[in-house]
Coordinates of C-alpha atoms in Angstrom, one line a residue:
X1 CA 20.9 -24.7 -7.0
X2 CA 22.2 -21.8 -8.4
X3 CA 24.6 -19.9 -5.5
X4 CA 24.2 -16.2 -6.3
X5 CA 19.5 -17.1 -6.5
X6 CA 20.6 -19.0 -3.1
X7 CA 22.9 -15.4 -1.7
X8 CA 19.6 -13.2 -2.9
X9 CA 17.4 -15.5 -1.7
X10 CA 19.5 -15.6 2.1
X11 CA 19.2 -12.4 1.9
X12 CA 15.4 -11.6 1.4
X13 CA 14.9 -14.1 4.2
X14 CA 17.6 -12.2 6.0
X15 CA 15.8 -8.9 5.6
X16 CA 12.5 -10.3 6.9
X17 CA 13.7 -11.8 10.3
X18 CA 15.4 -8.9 11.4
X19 CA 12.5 -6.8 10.0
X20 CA 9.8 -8.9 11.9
X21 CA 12.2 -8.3 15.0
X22 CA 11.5 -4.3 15.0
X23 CA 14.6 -3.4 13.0
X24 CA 14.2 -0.2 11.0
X25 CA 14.8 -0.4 7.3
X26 CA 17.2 2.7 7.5
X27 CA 19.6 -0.2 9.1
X28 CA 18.5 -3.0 7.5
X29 CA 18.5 -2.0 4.0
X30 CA 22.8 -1.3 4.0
X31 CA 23.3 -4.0 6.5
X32 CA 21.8 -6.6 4.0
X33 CA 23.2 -5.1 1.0
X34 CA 26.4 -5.9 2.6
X35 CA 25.6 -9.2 3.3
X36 CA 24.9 -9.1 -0.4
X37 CA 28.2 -7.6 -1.1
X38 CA 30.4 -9.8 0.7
X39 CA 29.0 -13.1 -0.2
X40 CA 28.8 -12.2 -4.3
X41 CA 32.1 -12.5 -4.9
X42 CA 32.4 -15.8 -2.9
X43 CA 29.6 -17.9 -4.4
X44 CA 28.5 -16.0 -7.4
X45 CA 32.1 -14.9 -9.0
X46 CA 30.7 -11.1 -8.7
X47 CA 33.2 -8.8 -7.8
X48 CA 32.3 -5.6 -5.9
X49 CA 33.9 -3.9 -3.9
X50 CA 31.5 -3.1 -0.6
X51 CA 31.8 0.5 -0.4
X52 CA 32.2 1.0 -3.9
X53 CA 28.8 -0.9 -4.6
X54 CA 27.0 1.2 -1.8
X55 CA 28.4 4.8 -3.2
X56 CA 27.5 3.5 -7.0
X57 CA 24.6 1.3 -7.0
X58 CA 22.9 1.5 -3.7
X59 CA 22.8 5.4 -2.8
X60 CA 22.2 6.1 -7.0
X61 CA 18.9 3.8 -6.3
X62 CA 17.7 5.0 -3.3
X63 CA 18.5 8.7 -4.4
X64 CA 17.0 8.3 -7.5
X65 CA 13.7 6.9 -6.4
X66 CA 13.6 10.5 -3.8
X67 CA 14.3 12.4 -7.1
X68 CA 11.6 10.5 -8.9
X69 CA 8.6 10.8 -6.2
X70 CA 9.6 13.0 -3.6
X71 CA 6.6 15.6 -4.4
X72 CA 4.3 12.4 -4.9
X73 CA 4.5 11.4 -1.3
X74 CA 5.1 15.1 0.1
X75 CA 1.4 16.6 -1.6
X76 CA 0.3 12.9 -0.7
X77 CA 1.1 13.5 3.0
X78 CA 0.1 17.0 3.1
X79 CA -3.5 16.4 2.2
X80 CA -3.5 13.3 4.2
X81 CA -2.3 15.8 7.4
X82 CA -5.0 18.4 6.2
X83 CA -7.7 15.2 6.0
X84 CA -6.7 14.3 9.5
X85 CA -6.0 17.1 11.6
X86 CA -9.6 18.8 10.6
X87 CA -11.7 16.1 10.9
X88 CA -12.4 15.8 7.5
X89 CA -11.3 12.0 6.9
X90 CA -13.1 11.1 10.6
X91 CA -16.4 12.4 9.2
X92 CA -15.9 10.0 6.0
X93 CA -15.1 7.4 7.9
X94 CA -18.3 8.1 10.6
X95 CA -20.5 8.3 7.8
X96 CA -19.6 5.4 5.8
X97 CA -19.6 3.4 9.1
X98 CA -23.3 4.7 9.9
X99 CA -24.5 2.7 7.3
X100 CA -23.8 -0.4 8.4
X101 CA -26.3 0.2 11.1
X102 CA -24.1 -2.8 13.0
X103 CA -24.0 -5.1 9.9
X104 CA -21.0 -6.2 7.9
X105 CA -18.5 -4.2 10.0
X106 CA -15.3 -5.9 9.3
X107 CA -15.7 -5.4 5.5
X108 CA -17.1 -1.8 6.0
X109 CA -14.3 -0.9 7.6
X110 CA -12.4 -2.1 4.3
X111 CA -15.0 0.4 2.5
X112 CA -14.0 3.0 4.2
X113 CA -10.0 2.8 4.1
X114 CA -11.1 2.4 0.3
X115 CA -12.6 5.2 0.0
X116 CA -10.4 7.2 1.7
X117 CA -6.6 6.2 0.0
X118 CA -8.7 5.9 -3.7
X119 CA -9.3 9.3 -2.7
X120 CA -5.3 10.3 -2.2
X121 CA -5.0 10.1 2.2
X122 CA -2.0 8.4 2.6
X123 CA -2.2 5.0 3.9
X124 CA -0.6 5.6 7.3
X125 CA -3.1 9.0 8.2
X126 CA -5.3 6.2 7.5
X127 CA -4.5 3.8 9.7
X128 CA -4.3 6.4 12.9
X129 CA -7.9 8.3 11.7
X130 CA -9.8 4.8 11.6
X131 CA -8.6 2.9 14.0
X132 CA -10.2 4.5 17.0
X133 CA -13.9 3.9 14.7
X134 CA -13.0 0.4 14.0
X135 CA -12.6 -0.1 17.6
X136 CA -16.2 1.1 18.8
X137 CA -17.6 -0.7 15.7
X138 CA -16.1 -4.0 16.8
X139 CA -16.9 -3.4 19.9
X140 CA -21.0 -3.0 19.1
X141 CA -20.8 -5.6 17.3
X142 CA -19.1 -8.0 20.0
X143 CA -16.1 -8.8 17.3
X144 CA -12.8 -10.2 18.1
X145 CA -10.2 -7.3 17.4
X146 CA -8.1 -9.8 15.7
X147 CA -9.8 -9.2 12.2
X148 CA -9.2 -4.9 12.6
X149 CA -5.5 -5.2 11.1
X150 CA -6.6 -7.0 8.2
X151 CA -9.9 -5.1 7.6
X152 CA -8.1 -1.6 7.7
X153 CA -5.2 -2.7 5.7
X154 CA -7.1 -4.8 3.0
X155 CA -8.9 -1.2 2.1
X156 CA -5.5 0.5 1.7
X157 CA -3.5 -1.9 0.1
X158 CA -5.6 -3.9 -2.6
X159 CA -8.3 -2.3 -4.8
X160 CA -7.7 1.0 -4.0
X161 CA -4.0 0.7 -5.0
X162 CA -4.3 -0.9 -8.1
X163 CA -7.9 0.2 -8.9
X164 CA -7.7 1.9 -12.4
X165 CA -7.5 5.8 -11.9
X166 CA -6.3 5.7 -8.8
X167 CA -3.6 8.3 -7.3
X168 CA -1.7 5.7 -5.5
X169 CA 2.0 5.8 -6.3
X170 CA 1.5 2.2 -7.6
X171 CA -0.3 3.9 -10.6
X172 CA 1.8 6.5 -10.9
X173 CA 5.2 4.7 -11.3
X174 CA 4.3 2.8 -14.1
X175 CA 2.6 6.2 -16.1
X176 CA 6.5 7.6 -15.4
X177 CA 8.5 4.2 -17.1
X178 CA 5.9 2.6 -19.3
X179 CA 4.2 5.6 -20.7
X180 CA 0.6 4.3 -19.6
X181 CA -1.9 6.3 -18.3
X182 CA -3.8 6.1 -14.9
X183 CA -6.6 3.8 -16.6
X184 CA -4.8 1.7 -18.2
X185 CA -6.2 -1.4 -19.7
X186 CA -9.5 0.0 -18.4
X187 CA -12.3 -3.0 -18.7
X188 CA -10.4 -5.8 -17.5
X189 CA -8.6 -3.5 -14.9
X190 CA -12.0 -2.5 -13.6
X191 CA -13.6 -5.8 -13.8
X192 CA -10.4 -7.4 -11.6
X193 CA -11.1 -4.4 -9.0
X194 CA -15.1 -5.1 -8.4
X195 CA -13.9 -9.0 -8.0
X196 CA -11.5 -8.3 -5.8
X197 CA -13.1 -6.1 -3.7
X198 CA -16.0 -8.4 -3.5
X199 CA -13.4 -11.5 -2.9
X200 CA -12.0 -9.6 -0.1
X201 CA -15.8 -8.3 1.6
X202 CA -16.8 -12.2 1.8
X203 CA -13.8 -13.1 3.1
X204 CA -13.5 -10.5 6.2
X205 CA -17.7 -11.4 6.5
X206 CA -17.3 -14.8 6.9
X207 CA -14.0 -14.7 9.1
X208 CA -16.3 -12.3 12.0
X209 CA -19.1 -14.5 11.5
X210 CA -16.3 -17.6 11.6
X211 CA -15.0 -16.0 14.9
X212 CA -18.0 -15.4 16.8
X213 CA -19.2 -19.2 16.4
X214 CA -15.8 -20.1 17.8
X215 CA -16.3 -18.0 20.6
X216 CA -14.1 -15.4 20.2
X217 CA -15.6 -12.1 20.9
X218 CA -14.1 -8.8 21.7
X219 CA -13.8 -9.4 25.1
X220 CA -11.0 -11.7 24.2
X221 CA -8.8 -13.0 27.3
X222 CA -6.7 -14.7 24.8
X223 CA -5.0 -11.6 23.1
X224 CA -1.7 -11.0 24.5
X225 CA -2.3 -7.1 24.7
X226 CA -5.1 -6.4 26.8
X227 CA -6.9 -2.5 26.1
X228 CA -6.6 0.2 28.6
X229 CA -9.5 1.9 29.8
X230 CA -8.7 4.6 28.2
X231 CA -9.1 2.7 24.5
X232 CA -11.9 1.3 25.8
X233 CA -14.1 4.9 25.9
X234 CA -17.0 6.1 24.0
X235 CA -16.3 8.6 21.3
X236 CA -17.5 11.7 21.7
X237 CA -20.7 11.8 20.2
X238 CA -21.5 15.8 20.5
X239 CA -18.1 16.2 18.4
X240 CA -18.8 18.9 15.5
X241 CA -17.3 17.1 12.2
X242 CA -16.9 18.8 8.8
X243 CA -20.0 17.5 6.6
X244 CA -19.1 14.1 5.1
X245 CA -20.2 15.8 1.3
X246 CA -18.1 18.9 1.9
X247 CA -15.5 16.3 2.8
X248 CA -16.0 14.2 0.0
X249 CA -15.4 17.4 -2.4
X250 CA -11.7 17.6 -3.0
X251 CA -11.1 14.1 -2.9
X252 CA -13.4 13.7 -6.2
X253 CA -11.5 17.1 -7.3
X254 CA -8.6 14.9 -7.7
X255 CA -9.8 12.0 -9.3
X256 CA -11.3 14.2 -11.7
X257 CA -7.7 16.1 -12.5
X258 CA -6.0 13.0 -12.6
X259 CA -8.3 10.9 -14.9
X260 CA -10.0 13.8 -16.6
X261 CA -9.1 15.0 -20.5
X262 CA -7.7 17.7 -19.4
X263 CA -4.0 18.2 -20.9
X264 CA -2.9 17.2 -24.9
X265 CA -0.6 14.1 -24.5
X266 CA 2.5 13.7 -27.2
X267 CA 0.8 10.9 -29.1
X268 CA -2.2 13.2 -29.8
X269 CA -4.6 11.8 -27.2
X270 CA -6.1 13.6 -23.7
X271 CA -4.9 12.8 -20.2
X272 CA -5.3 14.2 -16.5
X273 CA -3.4 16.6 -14.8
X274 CA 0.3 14.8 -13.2
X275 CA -1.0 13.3 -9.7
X276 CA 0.9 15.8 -7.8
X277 CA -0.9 18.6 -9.6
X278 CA -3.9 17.5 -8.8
X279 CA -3.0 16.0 -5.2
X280 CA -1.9 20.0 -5.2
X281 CA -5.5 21.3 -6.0
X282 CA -7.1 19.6 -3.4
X283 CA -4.8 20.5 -0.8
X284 CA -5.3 24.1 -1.6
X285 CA -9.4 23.3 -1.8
X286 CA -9.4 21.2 1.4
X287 CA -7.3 24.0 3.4
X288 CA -10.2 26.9 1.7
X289 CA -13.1 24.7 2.9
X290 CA -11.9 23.6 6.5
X291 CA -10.2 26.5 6.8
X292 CA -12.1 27.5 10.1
X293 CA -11.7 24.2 11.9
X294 CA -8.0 24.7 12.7
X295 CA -7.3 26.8 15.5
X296 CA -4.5 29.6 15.5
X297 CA -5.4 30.7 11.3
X298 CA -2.5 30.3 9.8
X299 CA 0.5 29.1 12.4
X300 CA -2.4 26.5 13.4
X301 CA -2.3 25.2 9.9
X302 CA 1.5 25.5 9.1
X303 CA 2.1 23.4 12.2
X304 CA 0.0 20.8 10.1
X305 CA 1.4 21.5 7.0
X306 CA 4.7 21.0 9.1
X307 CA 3.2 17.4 9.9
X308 CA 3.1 16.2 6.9
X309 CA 5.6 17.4 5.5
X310 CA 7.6 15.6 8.1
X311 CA 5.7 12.7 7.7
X312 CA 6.6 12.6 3.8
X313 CA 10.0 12.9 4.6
X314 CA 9.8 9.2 7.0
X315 CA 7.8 7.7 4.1
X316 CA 10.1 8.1 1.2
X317 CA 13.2 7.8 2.9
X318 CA 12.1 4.5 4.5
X319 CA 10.9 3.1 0.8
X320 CA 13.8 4.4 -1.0
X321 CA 16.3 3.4 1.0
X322 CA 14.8 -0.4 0.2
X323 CA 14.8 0.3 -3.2
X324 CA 18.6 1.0 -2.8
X325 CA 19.2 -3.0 -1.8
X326 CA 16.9 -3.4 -4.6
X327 CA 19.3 -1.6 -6.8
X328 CA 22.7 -3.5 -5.8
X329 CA 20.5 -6.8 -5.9
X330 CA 19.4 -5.8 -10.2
X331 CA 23.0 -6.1 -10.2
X332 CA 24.0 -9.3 -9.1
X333 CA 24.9 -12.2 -11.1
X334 CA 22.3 -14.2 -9.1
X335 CA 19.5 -11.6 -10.0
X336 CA 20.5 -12.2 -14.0
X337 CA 20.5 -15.6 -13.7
X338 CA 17.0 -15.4 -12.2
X339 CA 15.5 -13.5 -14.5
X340 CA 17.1 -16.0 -17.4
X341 CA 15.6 -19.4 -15.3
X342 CA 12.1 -17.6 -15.6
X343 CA 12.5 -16.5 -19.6
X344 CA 13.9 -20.0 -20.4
X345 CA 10.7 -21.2 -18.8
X346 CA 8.7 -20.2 -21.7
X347 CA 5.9 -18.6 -20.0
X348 CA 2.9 -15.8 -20.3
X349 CA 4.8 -12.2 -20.5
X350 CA 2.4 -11.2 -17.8
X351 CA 3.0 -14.7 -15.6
X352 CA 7.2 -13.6 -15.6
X353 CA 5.5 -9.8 -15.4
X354 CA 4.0 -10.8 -12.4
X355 CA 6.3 -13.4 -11.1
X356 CA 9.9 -10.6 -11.3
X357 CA 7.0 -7.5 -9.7
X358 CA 6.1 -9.8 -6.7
X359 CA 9.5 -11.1 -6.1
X360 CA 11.0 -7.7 -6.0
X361 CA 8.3 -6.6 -3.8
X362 CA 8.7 -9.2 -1.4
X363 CA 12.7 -8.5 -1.5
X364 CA 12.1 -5.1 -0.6
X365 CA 8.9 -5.6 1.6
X366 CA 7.5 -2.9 -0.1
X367 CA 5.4 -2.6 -3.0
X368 CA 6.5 0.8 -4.5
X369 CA 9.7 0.2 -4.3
X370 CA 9.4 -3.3 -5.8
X371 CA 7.9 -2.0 -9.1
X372 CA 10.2 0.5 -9.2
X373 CA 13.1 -1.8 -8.8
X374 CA 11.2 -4.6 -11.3
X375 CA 10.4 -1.8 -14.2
X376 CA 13.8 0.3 -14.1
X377 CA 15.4 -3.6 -14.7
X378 CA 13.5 -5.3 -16.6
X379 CA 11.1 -3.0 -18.9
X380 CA 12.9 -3.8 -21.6
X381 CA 13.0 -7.4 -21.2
X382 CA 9.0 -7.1 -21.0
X383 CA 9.1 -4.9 -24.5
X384 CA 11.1 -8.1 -25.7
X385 CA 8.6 -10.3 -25.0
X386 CA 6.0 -8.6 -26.7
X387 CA 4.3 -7.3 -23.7
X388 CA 1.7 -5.2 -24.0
X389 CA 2.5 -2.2 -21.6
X390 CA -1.1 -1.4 -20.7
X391 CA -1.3 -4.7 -19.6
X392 CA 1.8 -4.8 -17.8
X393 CA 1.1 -1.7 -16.0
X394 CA -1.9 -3.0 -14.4
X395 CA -0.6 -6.7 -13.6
X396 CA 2.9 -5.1 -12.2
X397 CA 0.5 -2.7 -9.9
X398 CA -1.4 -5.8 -8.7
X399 CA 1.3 -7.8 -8.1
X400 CA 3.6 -5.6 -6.0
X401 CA 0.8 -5.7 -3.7
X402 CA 1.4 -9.4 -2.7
X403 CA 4.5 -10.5 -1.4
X404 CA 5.3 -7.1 0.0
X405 CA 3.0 -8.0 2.7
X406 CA 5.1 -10.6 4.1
X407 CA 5.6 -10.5 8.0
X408 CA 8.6 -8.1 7.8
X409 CA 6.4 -5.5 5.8
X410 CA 6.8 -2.2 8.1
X411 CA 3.4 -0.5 7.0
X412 CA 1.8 -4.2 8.8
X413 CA 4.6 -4.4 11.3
X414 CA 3.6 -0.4 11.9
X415 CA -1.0 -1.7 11.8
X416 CA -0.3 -4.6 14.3
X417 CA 1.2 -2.3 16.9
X418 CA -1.0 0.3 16.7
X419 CA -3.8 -2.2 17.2
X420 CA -2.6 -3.8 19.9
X421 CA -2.3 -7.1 18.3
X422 CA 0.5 -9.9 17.0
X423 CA 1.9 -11.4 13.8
X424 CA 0.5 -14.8 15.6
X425 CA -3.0 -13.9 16.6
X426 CA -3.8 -11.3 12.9
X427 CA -1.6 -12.0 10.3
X428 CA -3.3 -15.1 8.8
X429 CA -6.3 -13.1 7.3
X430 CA -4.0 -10.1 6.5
X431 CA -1.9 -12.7 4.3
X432 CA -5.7 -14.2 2.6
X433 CA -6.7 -10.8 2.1
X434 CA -3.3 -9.4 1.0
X435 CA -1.4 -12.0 -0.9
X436 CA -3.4 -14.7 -1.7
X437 CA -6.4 -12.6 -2.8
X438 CA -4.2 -10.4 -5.2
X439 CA -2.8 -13.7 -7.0
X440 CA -6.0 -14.9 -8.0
X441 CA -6.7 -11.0 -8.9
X442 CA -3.5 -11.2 -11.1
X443 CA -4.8 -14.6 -12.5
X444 CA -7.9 -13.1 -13.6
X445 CA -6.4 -10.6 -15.3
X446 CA -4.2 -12.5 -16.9
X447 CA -7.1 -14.2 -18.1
X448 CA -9.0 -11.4 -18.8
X449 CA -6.2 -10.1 -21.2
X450 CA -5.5 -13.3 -23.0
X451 CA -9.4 -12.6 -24.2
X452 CA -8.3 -9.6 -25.6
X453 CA -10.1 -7.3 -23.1

């Protein structure tokens, strides 16, 4: 086997294991990077120099990727503070679950983290705001809470990601690199969404229904974390909520800026508004609407705005300081000779599209920083093969969402301790819903565009 593949491919495996232990990436990322560093030159013949390749690969990555996005994931996690704090992404979610009426509740629950990141709320407000709901519908329905991880997730990180016109920065990067818009390759994108959204509602249906004939309820004896009573109490069902339709208002405000033909493009045709323009409008028409719910006027909402804007700050240092290890691995002689095994291999452009987004994803354990890592190396190696970049903007967003969601992934790492559950007792329907779901998405597609679609 090829020694610098083998050092990258130490390292990923590195990364993960001390990941899955609790590490944070802020220590990881450098401290595998090293590892990267120091073994290069032994089995690889590349020579770099450890603190040179930090100060001139890794920090221009990671710094470059803050410079690129920064106001992305800061109007992102404003809204997604403004959504949370007034109730507004509660009322969403207490709606959407009230249709139910006690049926389907694992895949609902997917509906309604959907719903709410399609709609711009950050994936992490997301996971705090519908927790607490999941955990009284689960409860009325007698469910085990090992599905919740994977039901909440599966909403935030599959079709709503990749979904065409969606503001997730999975969409976004590739409008920045590629020159594509946020619909790109519009019917087969859409028809790969509705399938695997459906793919992913059967499969959290039958895994409750699975559970419950195996006896495994929510009164589970079995779980290593046990709730407190605390966790355990009602909601409070005289709580005055923002009107779900009011609620609904600026999220479709920014779909519509985003996707709408609003601005004159350079090659003569009509885009949206850039995503943090429009993330912007419905953070101003979110704060006008629930203005009143936030007590103190306006230190009340600048200690939210504060919020978020710390929040923001967490988020994109986290992910760009992966995409820094990303940038010292592009580098590497084992990385080159990678990306030559899979050209020699004489396969689909969107097979090696999807094969170097998902690698780089799962080397990174994040899926953002993956395609960033996979386009800014490789886009012209796509062009070469006669790519078509519509097509590889939609594949690349579906495929960084798989093999970032292996176990050291902190966004799952981050779910499974907030709900109270392990890698052991959750992450199998997590990784069906997460990875092996988006391949066969990526599949379709593939298949879809060889049609011509």
């Amino acid at each position: 086997m090829n020694l610098g593949i083998l050092v990258l491919l130490v390292a990923i495996i590195l990364f993960g294991l001390l990941a899955f232990r609790g590490i944070s990436a802020l220590i990881l990322a450098p401290l595998v990077t090293c590892f990267v560093l120091i073994l290069s030159p032994i089995f690889a013949g590349t020579d770099i120099a450890i603190l040179d390749g930090l100060k001139t690969q890794f920090m221009p990555a990671a710094a470059k990727y803050v410079s690129d996005y920064f106001l992305v994931f800061f109007m992102g996690a404003l809204f997604g503070a403004v959504y949370q704090f007034t109730g507004a992404a509660k009322s969403i979610a207490k709606w959407l679950a009230g249709m139910c009426k006690g049926k389907f509740v694992a895949p609902i629950i997917m509906c309604i983290t959907g719903v709410l990141t399609y709609g711009g709320i950050s994936g992490f407000v997301v996971f705090f705001v519908v927790y607490p709901i999941a955990l009284q519908m689960f409860r009325s329905a007698n469910l085990t809470r090992r599905l919740i991880p994977a039901a909440i997730s599966a909403g935030c990180w599959t079709w709503s990601m990749y979904g065409p016109g969606s503001p997730s920065i999975q969409n976004v990067i590739p409008i920045d690199i590629l020159g594509t818009t946020p619909t790109a390759a519009f019917i087969p994108s859409l028809i790969v969404t509705v399938a695997s959204f459906v793919m992913i509602f059967v499969w959290l249906e039958y895994r409750a229904r699975s559970f419950s004939k195996r006896g495994y309820y929510f009164d589970d004896p079995r779980l290593k974390t046990q709730l407190s009573p605390e966790e355990l109490q009602e909601d409070d069902p005289h709580e005055v909520l923002p009107n779900p339709y009011v609620a609904l208002i600026p999220i479709g405000v920014i779909l519509l800026l985003f996707n709408g033909p609003w601005l004159l493009q350079e090659d003569g045709t009509r885009g949206g508004f850039p995503v943090e323009t429009s993330v912007f409008a419905g953070v101003l028409l979110a704060t006008i609407l629930f203005f009143p719910r936030i007590e103190g006027g306006i230190n009340g909402w600048l200690k939210v705005f504060n919020k978020g804007a710390a929040d923001s700050g967490v988020s994109i240092l986290n992910t760009a300081i992966v995409v820094g290890f990303g940038g010292v691995v592009q580098n590497t002689k084992g990385f080159g000779d990678l990306v030559s095994s899979l050209q020699n291999l004489d396969m689909n452009p969107l097979l090696f599209v999807m094969i170097t987004v998902a690698v780089c994803a799962g080397a990174c354990g994040s899926a953002s920083g993956g395609m960033g890592v996979a386009f800014n190396a490789l886009k012209d190696v796509y062009a070469a093969l006669g790519a078509n970049f519509e097509y590889v903007h939609r594949i690349g967003a579906i495929a960084a969402g798989t093999l970032d969601t292996l176990p050291h992934q902190g966004a799952q790492i981050t779910l499974l301790g907030i709900c109270k559950v392990t890698h052991k007792e959750a992450y199998f329907d997590i990784a069906v819903t997460q990875i092996a779901i988006p391949f066969i998405t990526c599949f379709l597609f593939i298949a879809l565009a060889s049609m011509g679609l």
